PDB file of C-alpha atoms in Angstrom:
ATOM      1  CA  UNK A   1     -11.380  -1.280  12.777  1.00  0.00           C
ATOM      2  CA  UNK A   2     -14.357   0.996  12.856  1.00  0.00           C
ATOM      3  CA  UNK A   3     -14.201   4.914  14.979  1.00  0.00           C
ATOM      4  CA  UNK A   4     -16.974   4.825  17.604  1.00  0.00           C
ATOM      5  CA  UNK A   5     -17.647   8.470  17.886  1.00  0.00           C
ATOM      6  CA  UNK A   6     -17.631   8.900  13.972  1.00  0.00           C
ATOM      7  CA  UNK A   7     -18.227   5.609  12.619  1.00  0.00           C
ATOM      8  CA  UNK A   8     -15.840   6.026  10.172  1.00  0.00           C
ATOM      9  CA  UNK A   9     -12.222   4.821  11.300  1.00  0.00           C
ATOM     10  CA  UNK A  10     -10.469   7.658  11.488  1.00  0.00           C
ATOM     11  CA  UNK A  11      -6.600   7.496  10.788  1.00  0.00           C
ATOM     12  CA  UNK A  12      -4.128  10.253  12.288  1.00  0.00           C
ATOM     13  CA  UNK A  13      -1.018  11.683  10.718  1.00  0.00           C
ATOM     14  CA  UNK A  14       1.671  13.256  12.324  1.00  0.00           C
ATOM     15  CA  UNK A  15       4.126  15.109  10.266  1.00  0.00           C
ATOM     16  CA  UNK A  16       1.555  15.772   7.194  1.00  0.00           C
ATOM     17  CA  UNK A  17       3.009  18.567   5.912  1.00  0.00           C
ATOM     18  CA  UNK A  18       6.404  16.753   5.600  1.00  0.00           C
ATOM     19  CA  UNK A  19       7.969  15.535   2.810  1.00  0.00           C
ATOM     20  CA  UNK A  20       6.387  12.120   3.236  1.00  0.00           C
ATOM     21  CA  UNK A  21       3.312  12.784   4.426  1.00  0.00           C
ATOM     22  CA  UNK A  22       2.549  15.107   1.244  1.00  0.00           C
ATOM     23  CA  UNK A  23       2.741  12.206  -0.821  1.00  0.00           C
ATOM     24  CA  UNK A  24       1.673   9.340   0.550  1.00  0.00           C
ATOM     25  CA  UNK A  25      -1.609  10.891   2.642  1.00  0.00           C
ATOM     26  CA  UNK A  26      -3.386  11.392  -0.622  1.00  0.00           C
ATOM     27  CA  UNK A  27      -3.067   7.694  -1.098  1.00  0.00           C
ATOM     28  CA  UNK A  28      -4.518   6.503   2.342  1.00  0.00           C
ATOM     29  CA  UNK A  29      -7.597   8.069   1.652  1.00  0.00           C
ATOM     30  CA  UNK A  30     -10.509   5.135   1.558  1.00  0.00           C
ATOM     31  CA  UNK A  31     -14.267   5.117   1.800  1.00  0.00           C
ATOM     32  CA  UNK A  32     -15.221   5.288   5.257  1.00  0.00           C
ATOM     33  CA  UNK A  33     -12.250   6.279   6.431  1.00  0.00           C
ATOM     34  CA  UNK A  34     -11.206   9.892   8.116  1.00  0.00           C
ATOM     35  CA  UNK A  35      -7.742  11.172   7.348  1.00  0.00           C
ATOM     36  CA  UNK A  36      -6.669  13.242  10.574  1.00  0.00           C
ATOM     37  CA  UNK A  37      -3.785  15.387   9.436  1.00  0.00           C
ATOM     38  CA  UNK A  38      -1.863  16.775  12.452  1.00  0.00           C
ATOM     39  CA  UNK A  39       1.266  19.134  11.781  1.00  0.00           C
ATOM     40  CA  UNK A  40       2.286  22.004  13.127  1.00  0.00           C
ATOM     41  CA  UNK A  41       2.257  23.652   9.705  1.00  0.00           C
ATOM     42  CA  UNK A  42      -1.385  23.150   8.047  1.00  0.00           C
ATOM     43  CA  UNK A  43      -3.583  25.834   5.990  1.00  0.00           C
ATOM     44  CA  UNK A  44      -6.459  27.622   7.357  1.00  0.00           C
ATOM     45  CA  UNK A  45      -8.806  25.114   5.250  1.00  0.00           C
ATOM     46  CA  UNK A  46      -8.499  21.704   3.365  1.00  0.00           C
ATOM     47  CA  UNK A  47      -8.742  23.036   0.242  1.00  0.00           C
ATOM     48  CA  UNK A  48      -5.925  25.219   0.674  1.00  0.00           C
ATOM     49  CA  UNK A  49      -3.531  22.473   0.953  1.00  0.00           C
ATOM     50  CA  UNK A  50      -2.243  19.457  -1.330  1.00  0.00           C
ATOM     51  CA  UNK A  51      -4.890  17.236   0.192  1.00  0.00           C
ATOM     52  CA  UNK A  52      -7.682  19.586  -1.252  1.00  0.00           C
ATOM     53  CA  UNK A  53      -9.577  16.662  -3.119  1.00  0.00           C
ATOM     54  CA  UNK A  54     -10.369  14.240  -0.270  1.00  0.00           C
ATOM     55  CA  UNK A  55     -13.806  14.222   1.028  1.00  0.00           C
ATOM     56  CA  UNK A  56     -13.099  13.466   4.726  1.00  0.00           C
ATOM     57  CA  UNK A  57     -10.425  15.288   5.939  1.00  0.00           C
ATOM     58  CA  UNK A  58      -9.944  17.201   9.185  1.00  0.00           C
ATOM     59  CA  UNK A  59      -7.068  18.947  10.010  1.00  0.00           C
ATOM     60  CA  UNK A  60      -5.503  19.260  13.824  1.00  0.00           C
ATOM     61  CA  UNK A  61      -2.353  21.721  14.070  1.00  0.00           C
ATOM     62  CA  UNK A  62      -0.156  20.491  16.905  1.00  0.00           C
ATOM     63  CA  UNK A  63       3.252  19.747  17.607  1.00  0.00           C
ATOM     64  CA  UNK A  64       4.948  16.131  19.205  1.00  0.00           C
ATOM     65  CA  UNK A  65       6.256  18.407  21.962  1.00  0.00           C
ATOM     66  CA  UNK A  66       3.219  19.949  23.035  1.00  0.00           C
ATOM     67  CA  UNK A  67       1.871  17.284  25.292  1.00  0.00           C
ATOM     68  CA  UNK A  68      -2.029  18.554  25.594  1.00  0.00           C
ATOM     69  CA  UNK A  69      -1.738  19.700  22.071  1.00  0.00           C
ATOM     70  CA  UNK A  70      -0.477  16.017  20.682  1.00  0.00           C
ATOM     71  CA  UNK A  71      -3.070  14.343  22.860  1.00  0.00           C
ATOM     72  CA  UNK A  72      -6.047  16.142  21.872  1.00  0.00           C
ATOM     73  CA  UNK A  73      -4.938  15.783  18.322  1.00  0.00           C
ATOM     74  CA  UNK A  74      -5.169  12.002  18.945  1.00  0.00           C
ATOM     75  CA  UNK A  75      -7.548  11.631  20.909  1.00  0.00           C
ATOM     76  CA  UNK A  76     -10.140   8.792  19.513  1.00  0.00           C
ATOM     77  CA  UNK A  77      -7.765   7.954  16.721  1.00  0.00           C
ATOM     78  CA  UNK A  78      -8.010   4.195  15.596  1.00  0.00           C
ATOM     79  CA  UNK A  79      -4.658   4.488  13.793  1.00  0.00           C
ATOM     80  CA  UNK A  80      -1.641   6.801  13.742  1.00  0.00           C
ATOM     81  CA  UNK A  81       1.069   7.345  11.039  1.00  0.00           C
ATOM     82  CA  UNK A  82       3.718   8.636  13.170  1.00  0.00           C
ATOM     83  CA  UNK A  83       5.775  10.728  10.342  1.00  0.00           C
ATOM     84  CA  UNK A  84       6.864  13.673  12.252  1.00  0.00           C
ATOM     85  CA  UNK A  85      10.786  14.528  13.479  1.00  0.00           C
ATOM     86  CA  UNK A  86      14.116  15.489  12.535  1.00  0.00           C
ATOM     87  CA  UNK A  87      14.829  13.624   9.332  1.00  0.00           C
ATOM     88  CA  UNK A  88      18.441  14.180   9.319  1.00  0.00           C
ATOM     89  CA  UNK A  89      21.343  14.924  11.480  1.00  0.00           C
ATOM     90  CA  UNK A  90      21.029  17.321  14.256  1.00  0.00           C
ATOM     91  CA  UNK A  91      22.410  18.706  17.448  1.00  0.00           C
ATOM     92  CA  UNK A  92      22.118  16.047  20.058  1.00  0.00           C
ATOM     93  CA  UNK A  93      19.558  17.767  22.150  1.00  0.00           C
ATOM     94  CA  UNK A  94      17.308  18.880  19.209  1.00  0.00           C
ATOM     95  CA  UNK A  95      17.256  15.147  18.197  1.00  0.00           C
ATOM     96  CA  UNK A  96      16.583  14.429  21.898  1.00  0.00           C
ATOM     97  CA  UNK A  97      13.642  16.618  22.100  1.00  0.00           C
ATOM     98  CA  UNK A  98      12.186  16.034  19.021  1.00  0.00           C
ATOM     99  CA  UNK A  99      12.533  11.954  17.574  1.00  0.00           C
ATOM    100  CA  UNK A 100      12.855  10.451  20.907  1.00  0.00           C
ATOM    101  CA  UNK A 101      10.203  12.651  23.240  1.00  0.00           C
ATOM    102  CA  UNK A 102       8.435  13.629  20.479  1.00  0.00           C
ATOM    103  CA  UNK A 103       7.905   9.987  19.422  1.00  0.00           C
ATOM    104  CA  UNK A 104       7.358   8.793  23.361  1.00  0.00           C
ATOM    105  CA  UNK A 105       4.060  12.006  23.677  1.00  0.00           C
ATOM    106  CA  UNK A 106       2.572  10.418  20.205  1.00  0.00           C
ATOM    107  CA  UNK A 107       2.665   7.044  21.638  1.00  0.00           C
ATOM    108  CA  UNK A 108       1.429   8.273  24.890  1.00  0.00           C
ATOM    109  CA  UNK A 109      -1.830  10.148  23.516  1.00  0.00           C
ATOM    110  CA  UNK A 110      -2.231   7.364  21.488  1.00  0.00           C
ATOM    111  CA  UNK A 111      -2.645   4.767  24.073  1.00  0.00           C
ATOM    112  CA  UNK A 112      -4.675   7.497  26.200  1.00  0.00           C
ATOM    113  CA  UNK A 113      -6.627   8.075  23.193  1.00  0.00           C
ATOM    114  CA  UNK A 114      -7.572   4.025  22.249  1.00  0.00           C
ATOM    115  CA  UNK A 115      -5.364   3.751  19.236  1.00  0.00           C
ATOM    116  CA  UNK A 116      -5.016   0.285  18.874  1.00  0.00           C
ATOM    117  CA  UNK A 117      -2.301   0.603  15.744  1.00  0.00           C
ATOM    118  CA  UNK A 118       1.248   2.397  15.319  1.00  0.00           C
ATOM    119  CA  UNK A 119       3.236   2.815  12.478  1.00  0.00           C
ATOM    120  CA  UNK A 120       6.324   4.215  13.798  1.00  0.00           C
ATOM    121  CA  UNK A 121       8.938   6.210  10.707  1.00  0.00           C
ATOM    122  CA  UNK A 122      12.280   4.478  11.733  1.00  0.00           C
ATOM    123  CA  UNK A 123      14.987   4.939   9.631  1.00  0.00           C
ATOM    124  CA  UNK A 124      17.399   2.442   7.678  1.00  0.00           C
ATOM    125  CA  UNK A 125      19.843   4.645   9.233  1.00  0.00           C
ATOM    126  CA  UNK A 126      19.141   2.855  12.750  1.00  0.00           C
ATOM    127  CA  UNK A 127      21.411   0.211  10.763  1.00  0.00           C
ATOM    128  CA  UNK A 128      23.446   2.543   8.826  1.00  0.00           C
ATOM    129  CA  UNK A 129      26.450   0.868   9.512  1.00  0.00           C
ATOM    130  CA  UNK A 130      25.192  -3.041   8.435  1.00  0.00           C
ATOM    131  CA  UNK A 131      27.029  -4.477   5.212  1.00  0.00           C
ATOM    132  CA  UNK A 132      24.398  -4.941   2.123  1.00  0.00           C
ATOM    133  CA  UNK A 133      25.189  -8.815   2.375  1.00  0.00           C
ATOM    134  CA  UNK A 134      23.790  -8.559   5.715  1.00  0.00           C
ATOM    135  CA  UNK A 135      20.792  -6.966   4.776  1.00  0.00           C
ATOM    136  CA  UNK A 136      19.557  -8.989   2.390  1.00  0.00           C
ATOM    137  CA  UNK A 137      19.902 -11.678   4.056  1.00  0.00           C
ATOM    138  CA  UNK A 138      19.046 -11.357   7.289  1.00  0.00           C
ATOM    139  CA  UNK A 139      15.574 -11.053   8.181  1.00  0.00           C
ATOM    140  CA  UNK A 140      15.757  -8.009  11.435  1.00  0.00           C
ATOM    141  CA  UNK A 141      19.046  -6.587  11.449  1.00  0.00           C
ATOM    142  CA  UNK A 142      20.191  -5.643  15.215  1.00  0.00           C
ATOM    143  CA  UNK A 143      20.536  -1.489  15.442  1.00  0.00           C
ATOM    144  CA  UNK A 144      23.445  -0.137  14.420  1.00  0.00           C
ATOM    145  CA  UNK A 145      23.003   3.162  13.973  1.00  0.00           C
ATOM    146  CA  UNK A 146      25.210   5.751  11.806  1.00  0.00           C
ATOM    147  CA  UNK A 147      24.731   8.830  13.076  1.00  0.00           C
ATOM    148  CA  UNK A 148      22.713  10.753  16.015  1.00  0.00           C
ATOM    149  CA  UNK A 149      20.030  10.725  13.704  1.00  0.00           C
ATOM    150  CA  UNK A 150      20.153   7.016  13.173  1.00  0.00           C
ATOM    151  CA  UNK A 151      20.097   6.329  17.294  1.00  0.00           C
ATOM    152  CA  UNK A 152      17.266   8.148  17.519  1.00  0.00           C
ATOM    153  CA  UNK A 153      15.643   6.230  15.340  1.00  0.00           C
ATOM    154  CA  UNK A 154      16.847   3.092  16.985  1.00  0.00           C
ATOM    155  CA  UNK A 155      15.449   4.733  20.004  1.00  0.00           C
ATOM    156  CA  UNK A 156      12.050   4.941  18.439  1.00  0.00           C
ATOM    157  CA  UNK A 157      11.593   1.562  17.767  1.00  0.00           C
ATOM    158  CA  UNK A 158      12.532   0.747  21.191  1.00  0.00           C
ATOM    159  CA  UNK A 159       9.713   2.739  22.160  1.00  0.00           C
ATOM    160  CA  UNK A 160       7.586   0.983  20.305  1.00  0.00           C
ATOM    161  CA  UNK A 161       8.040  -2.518  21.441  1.00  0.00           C
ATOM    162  CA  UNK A 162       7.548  -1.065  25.322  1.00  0.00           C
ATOM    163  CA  UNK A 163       4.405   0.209  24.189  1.00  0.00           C
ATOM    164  CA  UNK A 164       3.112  -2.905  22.339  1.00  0.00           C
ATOM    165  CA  UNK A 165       4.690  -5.389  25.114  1.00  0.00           C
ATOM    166  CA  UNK A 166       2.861  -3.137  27.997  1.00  0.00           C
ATOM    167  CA  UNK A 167       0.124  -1.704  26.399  1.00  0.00           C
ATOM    168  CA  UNK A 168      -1.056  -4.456  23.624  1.00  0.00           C
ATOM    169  CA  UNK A 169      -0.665  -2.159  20.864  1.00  0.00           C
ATOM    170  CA  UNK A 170      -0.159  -3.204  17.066  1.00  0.00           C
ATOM    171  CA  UNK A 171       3.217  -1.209  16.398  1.00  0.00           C
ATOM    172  CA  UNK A 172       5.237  -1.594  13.419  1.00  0.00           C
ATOM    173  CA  UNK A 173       9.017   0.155  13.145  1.00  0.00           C
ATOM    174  CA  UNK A 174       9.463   1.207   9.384  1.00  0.00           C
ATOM    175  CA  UNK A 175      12.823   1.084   8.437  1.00  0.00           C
ATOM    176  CA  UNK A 176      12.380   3.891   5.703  1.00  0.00           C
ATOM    177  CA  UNK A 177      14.967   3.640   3.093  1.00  0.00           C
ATOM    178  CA  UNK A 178      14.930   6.517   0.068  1.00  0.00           C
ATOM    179  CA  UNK A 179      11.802   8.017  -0.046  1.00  0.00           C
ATOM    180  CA  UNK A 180      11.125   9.293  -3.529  1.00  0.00           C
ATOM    181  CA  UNK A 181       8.854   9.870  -6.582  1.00  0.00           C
ATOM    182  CA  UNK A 182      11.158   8.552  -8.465  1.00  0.00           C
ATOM    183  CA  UNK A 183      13.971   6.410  -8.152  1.00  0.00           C
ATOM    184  CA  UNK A 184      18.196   7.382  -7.965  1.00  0.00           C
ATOM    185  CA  UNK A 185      20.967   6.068  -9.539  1.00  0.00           C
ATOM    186  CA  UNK A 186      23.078   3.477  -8.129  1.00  0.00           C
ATOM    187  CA  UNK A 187      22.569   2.688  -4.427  1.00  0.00           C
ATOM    188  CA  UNK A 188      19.361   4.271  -5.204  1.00  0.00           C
ATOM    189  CA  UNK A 189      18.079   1.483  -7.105  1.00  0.00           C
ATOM    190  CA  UNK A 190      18.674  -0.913  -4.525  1.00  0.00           C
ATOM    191  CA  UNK A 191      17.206   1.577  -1.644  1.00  0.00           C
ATOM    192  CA  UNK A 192      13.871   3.091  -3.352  1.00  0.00           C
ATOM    193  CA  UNK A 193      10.667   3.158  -1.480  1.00  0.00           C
ATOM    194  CA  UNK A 194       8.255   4.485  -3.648  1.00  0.00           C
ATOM    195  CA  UNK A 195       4.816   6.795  -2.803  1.00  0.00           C
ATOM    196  CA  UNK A 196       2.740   4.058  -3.402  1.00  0.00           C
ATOM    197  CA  UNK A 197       4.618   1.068  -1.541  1.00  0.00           C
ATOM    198  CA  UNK A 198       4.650   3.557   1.287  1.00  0.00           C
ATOM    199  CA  UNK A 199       1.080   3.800   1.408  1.00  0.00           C
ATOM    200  CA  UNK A 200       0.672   0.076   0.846  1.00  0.00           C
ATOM    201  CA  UNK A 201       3.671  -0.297   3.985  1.00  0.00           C
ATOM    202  CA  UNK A 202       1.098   2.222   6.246  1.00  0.00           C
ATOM    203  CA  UNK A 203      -2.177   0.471   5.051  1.00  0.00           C
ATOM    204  CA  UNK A 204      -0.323  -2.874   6.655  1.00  0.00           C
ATOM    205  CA  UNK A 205       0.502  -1.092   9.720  1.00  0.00           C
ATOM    206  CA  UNK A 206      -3.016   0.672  10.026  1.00  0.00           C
ATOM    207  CA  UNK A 207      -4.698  -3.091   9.336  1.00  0.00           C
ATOM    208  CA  UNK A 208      -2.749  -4.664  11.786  1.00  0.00           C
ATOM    209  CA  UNK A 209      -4.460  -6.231  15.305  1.00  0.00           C
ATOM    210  CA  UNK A 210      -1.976  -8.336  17.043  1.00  0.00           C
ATOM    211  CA  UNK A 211      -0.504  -6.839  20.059  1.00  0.00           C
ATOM    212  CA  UNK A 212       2.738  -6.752  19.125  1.00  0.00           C
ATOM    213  CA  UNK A 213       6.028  -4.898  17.655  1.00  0.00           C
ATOM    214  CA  UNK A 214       7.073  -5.490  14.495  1.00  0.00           C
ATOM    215  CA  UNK A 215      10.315  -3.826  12.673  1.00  0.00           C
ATOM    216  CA  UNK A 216       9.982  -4.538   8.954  1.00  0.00           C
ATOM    217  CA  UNK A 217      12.020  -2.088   5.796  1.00  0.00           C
ATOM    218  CA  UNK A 218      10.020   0.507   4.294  1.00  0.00           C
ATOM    219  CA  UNK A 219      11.147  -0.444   0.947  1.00  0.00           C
ATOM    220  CA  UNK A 220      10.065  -1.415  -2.799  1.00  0.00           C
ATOM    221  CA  UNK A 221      10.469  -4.290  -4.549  1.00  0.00           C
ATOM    222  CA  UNK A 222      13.473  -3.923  -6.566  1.00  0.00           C
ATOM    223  CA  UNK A 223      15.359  -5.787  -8.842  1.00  0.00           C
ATOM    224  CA  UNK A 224      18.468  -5.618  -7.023  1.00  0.00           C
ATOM    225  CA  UNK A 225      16.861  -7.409  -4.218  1.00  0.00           C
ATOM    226  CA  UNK A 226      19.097  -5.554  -1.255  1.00  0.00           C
ATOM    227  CA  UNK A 227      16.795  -6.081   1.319  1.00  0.00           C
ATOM    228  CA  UNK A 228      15.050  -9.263   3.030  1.00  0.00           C
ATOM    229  CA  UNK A 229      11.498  -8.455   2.728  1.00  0.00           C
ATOM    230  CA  UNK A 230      10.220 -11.508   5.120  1.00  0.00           C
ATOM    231  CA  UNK A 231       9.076  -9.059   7.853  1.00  0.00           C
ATOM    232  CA  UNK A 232       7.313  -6.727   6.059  1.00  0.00           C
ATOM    233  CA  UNK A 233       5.590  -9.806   4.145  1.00  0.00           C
ATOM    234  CA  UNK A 234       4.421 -11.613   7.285  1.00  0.00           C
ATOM    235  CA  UNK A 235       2.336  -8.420   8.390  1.00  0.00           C
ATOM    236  CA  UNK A 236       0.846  -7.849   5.062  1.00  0.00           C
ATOM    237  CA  UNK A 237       3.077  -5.598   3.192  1.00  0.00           C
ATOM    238  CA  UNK A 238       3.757  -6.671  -0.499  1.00  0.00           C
ATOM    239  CA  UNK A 239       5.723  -4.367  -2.252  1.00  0.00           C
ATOM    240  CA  UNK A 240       4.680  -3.481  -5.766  1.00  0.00           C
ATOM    241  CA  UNK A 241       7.158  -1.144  -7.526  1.00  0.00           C
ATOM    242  CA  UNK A 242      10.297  -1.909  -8.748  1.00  0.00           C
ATOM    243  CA  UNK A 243      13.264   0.668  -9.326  1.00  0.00           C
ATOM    244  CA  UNK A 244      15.039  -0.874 -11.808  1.00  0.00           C
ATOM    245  CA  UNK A 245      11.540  -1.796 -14.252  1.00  0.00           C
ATOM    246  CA  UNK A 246      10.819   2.424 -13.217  1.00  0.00           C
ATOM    247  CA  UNK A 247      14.063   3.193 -14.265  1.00  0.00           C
ATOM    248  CA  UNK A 248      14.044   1.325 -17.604  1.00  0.00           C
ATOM    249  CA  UNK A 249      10.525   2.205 -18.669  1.00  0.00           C
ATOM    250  CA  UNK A 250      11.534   6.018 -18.352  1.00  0.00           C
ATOM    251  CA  UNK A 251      14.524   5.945 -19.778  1.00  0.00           C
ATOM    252  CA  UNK A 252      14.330   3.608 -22.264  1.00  0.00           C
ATOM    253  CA  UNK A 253      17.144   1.137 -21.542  1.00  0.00           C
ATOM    254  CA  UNK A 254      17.946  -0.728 -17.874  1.00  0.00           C
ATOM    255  CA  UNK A 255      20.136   1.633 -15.664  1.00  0.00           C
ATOM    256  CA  UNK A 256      23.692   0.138 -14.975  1.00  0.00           C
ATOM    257  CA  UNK A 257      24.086  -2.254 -12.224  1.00  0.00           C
ATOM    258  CA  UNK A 258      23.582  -0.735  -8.302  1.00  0.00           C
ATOM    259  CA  UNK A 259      26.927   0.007  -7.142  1.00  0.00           C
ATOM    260  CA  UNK A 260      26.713  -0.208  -3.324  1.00  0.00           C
ATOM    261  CA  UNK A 261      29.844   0.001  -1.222  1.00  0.00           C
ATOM    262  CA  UNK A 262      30.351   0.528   2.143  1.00  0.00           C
ATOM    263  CA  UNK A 263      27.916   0.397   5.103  1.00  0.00           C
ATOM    264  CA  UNK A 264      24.316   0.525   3.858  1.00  0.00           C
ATOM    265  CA  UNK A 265      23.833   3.755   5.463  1.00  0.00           C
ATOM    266  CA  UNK A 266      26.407   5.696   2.440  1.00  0.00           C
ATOM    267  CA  UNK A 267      27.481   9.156   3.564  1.00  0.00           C
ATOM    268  CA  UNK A 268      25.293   9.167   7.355  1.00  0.00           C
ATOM    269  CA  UNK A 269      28.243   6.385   8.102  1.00  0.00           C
ATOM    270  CA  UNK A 270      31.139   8.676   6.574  1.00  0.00           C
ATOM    271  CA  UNK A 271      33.490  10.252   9.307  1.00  0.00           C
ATOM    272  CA  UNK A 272      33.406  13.520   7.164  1.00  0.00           C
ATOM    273  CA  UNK A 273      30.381  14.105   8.657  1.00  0.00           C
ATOM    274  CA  UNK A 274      30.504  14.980  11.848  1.00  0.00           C
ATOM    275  CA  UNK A 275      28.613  13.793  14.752  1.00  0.00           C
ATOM    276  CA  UNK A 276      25.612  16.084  15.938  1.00  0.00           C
ATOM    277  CA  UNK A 277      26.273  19.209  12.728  1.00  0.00           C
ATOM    278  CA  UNK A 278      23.518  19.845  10.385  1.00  0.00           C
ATOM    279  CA  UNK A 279      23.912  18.328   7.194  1.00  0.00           C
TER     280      UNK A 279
END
């Protein structure tokens, strides 16, 4: 995959400035390769912000609602890393406005813009309320979501298998787990998704020429094994990192056993939390 008006490929991100894209943006940077970092919050200048040290950068502020602004943002694209929305629970109609129509203007500059490949943020809380035993062993769980938050997300990768069925675009669903430099304790050890397996996850996505949808977990390899990685392994993601060998080289001594009851979606699938509040 090549950009023909810059002859690099040039690779968009939406949602750079978030909590993900901070991370993992860094680590998509290749040779020949433009990283397009869209947000509505950017400096004035590269080298202002945490991506100051990559040669070929361009920053486009915009925001998923704006439809012009999102558009010319993408415009010319060959990839898009679709990171930006609400990442937790919300009022119903911020959700609305932001995850679902956000989500449907990205993929719509996209396709007006020739991206040919989508990775889509989706959320393991789209199946918040699956049983562990069902998610390690089965290979696509169906949606069932935990929250607001976790329909919305369910409603995202819906999106993106209209787009790839009408359009012929590559789209992959990432069924993000917990993000983080480092992994938790307990369920945490089961659930980590570290910086660089993201970026290997996104490389898969941004590689990917097939036409089709594809909803794979956005999660390490770790020891507990929690999750069926089959989907994520037929597109090309192979998961590296490994809580529980993180864990042990840190602190010395293997962390006790994951402890993970419940739905895998833990407190998103509690009824103390209500519907539609703010967490």
């Amino acid at each position: 995959m090549t950009g023909g008006r810059t002859g690099r490929e040039v690779v968009a991100i939406t949602g750079a400035s978030g909590r993900i894209g901070r991370r993992v943006a860094p680590l998509l940077d290749r040779p020949g390769r433009v990283l397009r970092l869209v947000d509505v919050d950017l400096p004035d200048r590269p080298e202002d912000g945490p991506w100051g040290a990559l040669e070929h950068l361009e920053l486009r502020p915009a925001s998923i609602e704006d439809d012009d602004g999102i558009r010319a943002a993408l415009d010319g694209a060959d990839a898009v890393v679709h990171l930006a929305a609400l990442a937790s629970e919300a009022p119903w109609a911020d959700l609305l406005r932001v995850n679902i129509d956000g989500t449907r203007k990205v993929l719509e500059a996209a396709r007006l813009g020739g991206t040919r490949s989508v990775v889509l943020a989706s959320s393991i809380h789209a199946v918040g309320f699956a049983d562990p035993a069902d998610a390690a062993g089965t290979e696509v769980l169906v949606p069932r979501p935990d929250s607001y938050y976790g329909m919305t997300k369910a409603a995202v990768e819906a999106l993106g298998s209209v787009y790839a069925d009408r359009y012929r675009m590559s789209i992959v669903s990432a069924r993000i787990c917990d993000f983080e430099p480092e992994p938790g304790p307990g369920r945490g050890l089961s659930q980590w998704l570290s910086p660089g397996d993201a970026a290997r996850l996104f490389e898969a996505g941004i590689a990917l020429d097939d036409g089709r949808h594809h909803i794979v977990w956005g999660v390490s390899a770790n020891a507990p094994d929690g999750y069926d990685l089959r989907a994520g392994r037929a597109i090309g993601f192979e998961p590296r990192d490994d809580a529980v060998a993180f864990a042990t080289a840190r602190d010395g001594a293997p962390p006790e056993a994951a402890v993970r009851p419940g739905p895998i979606g833990g407190y998103f699938a509690d009824a103390a939390h209500p519907l539609g509040e703010r967490w």
